Short mmCIF file of C-alpha atoms in Angstrom, two decimals:
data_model
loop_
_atom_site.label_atom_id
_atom_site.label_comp_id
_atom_site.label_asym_id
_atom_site.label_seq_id
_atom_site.Cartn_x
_atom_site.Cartn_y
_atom_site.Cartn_z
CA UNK A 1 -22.50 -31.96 -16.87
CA UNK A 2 -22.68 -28.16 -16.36
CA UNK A 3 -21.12 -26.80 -12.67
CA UNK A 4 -21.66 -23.06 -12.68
CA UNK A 5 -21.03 -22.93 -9.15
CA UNK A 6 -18.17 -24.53 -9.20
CA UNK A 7 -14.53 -22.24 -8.28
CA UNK A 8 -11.30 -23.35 -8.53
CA UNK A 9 -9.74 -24.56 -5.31
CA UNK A 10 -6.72 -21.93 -4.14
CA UNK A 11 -4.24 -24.11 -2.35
CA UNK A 12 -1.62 -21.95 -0.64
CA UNK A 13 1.86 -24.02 -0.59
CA UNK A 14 3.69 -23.24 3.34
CA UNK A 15 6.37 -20.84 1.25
CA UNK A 16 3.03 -18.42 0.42
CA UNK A 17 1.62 -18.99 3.66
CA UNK A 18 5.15 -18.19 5.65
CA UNK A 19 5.41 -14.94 3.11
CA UNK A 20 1.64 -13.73 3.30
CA UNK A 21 2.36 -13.60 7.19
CA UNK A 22 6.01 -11.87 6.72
CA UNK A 23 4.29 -9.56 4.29
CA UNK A 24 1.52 -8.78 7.06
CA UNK A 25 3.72 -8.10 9.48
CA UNK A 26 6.32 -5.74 7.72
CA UNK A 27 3.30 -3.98 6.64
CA UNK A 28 2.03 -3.55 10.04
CA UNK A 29 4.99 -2.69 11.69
CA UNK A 30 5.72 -6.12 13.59
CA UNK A 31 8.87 -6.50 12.05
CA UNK A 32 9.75 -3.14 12.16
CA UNK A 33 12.19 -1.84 9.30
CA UNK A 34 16.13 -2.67 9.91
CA UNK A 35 15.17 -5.79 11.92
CA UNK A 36 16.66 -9.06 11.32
CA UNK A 37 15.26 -12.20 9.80
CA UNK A 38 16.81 -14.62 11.67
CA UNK A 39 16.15 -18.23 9.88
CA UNK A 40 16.49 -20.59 13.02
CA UNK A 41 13.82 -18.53 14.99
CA UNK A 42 11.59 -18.35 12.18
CA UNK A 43 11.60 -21.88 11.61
CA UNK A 44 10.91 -22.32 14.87
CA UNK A 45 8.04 -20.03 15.48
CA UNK A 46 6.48 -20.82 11.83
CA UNK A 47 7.09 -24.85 12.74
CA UNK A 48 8.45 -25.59 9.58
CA UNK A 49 12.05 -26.61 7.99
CA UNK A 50 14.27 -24.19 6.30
CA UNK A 51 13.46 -24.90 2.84
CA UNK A 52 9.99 -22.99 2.44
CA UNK A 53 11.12 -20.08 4.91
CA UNK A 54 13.83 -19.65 2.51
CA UNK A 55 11.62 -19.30 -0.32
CA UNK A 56 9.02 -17.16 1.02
CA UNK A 57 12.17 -14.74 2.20
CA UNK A 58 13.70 -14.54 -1.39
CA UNK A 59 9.56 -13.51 -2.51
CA UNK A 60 9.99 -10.93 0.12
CA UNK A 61 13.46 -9.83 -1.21
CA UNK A 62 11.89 -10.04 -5.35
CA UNK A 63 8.97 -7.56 -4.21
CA UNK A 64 11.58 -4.94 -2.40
CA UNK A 65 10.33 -6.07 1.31
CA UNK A 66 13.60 -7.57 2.40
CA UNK A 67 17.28 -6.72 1.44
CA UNK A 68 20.37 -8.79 1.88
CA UNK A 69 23.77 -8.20 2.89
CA UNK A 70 26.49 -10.16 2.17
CA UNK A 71 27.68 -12.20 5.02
CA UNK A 72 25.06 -10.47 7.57
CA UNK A 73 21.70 -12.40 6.29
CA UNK A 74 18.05 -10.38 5.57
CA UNK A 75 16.68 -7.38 7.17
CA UNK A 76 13.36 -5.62 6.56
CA UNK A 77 13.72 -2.64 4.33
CA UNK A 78 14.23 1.01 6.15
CA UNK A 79 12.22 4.07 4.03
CA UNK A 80 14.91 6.88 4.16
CA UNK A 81 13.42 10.07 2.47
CA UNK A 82 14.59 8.78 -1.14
CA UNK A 83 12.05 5.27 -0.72
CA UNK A 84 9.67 8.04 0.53
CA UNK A 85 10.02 9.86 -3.04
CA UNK A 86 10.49 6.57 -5.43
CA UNK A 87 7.54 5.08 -3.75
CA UNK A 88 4.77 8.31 -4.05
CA UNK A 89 6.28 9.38 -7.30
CA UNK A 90 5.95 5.46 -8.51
CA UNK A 91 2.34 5.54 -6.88
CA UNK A 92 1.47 9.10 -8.38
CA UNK A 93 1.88 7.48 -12.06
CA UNK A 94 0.30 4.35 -11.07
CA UNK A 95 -2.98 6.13 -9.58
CA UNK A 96 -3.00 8.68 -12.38
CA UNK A 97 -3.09 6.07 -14.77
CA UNK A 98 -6.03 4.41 -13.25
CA UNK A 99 -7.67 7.73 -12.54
CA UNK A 100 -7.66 8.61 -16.34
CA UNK A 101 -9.47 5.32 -16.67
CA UNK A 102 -12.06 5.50 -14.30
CA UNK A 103 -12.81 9.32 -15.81
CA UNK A 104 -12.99 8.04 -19.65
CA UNK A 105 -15.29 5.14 -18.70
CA UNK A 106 -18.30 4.21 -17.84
CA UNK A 107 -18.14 3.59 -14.32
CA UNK A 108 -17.44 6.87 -12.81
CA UNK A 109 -20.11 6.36 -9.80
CA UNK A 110 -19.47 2.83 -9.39
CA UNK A 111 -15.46 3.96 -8.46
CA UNK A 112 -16.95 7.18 -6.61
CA UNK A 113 -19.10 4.49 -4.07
CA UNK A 114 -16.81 1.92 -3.69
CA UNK A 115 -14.11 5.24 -2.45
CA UNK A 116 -17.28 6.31 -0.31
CA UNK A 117 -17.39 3.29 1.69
CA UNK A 118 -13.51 3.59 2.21
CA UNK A 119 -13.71 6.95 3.69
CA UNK A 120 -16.82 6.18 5.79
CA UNK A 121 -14.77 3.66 7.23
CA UNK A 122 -11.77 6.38 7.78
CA UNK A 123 -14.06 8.43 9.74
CA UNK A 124 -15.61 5.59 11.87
CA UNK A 125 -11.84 4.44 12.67
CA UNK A 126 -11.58 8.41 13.73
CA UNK A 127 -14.38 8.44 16.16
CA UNK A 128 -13.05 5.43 17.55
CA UNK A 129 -9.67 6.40 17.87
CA UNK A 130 -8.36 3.64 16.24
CA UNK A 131 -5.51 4.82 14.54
CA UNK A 132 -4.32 1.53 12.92
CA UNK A 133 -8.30 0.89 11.15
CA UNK A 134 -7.77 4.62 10.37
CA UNK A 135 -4.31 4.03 8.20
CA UNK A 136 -6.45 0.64 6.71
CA UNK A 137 -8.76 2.75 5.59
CA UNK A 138 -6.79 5.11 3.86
CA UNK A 139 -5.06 2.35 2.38
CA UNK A 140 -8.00 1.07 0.92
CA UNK A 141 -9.26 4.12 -0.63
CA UNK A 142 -6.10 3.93 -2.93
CA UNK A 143 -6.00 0.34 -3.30
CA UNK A 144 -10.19 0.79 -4.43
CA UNK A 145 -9.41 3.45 -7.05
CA UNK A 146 -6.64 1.61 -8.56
CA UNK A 147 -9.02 -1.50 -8.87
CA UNK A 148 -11.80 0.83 -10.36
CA UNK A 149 -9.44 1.09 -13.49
CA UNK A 150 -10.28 -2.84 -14.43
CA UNK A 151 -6.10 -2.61 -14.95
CA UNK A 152 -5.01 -5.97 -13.56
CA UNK A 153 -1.09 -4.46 -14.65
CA UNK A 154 -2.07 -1.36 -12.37
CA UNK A 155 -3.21 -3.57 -9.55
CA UNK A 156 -0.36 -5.86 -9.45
CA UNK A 157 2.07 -3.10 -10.15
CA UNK A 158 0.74 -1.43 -7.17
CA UNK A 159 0.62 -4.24 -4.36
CA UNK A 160 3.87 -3.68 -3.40
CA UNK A 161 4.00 -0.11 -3.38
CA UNK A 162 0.49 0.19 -1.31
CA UNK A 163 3.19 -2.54 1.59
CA UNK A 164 5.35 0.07 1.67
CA UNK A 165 3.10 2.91 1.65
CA UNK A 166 1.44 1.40 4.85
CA UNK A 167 5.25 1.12 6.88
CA UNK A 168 4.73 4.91 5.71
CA UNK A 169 1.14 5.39 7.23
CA UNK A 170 1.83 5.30 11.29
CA UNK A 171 4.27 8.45 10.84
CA UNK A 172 1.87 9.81 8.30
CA UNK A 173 -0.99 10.23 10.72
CA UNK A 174 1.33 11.64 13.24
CA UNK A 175 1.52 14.77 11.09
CA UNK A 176 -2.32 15.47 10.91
CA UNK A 177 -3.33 18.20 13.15
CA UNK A 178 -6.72 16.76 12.71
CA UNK A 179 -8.50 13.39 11.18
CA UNK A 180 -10.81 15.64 9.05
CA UNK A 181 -8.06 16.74 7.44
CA UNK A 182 -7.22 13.59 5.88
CA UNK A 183 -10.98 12.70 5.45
CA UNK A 184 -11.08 15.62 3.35
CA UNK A 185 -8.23 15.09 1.35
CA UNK A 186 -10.31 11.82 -0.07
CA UNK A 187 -13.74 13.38 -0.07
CA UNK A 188 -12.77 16.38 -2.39
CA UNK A 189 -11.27 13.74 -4.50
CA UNK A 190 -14.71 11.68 -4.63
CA UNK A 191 -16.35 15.05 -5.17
CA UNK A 192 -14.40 15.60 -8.33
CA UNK A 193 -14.93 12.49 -9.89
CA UNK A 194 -18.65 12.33 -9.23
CA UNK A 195 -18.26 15.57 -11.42
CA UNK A 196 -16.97 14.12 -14.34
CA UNK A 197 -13.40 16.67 -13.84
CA UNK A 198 -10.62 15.02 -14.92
CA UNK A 199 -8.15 17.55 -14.77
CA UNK A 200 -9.12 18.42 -11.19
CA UNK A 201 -9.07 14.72 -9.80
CA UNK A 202 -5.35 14.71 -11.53
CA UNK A 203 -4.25 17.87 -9.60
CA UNK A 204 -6.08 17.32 -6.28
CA UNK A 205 -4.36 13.68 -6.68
CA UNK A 206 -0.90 15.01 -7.13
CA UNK A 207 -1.77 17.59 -4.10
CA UNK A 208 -2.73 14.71 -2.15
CA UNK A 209 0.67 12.47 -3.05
CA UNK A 210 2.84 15.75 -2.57
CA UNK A 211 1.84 16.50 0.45
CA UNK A 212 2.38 13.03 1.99
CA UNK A 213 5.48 13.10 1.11
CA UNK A 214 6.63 16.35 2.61
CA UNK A 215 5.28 15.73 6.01
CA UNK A 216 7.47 12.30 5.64
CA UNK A 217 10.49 13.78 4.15
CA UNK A 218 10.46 17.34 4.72
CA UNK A 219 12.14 19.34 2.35
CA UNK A 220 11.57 16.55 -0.64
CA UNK A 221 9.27 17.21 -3.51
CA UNK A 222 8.12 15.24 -6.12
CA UNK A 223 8.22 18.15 -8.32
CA UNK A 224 11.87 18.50 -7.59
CA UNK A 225 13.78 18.47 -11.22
CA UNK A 226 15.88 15.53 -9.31
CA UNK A 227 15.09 12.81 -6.50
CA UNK A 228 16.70 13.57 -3.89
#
């Protein structure tokens, strides 16, 4: 008996569900970076023993999100100017990868709409003034090229580094004298792949990942012969 509608059921255990919602909220800046985990109050506002919390913490500390000291306990990551550095110059080889992809394939326009609807959204988050949809957005458009490539490696290489780059976002914006700035940052990068030039969606990439990380960490530069 043929069931061609029929998908797999996805059954979260608690320790995913505890660590999707520690993920989320690192990522959004509810558990801001240096803050403690503290198990007993995390047991009690998840409801749950301290068996799963523990696990979903030690995911968090695998993927980079947490760090532990030694007799102290966990605390959410802090992004001095050298994270700022390891994480664009990781994400620069990451997103060039997946740009040479999308530029030797077949799908050039199918990437170039799917990044469209990303920055549409930027600029709709702009005229509302909603800063945090704004910093989605932009999020998006990089996690949407990366997918584009068809690289599952690329993709799940990147999840992490796209956490972190959002902790990175709210300061980010900050910088921007204006949203159109950043709006155009993406568009001229949609422009060039509609156009089929690869060597210009590399550079206006590595423009784009440069300058992000000197408004963060001013005086750091990913073409610095040394991270800093």
């Amino acid at each position: 008996m043929a069931l061609p509608d029929i998908e797999p059921v996805s059954r979260e255990s608690t320790a995913e569900i505890i660590a999707r919602q520690l993920r989320d909220a690192i990522m959004y800046g509810s558990l801001p970076p240096g803050t403690q985990l503290g198990e007993t109050e995390l047991a009690s506002r998840f409801q749950v023993s301290r068996g799963p919390l523990r696990e979903a913490m030690q995911r968090l500390v695998s993927e980079g999100l947490l760090r532990a000291e030694r007799h102290r306990g966990l605390f959410v990551i802090d992004l001095g100017p050298t994270d700022v550095y390891d994480i664009y110059s990781a994400r620069s080889a990451i997103e060039r990868a997946a740009v040479i992809r999308i530029m030797r394939g077949d799908n050039r326009e199918i990437a170039a709409a799917a990044l469209d609807e990303t920055v549409r959204a930027m600029a709709a988050a702009a005229d509302d003034d909603d800063p945090t949809a704004l910093s989605d957005a932009d999020l998006k458009f990089h996690e949407a090229l990366i997918a584009a490539s068809g690289s599952p490696r690329l993709i799940r290489m990147a999840r992490t580094l796209l956490i972190e780059t959002r902790m990175c976002l709210a300061e980010l914006q900050r910088t921007y004298q204006a949203v159109e700035e950043r709006v155009g940052e993406h568009n001229q990068i949609i422009q060039a792949i509609r156009s089929g030039d690869e060597a210009l969606v590399l550079s206006l990439l590595e423009a784009h990942m440069e300058d992000a990380v000197q408004r963060l960490a001013p005086g750091t530069s990913l073409h610095a012969t040394a991270a800093p």
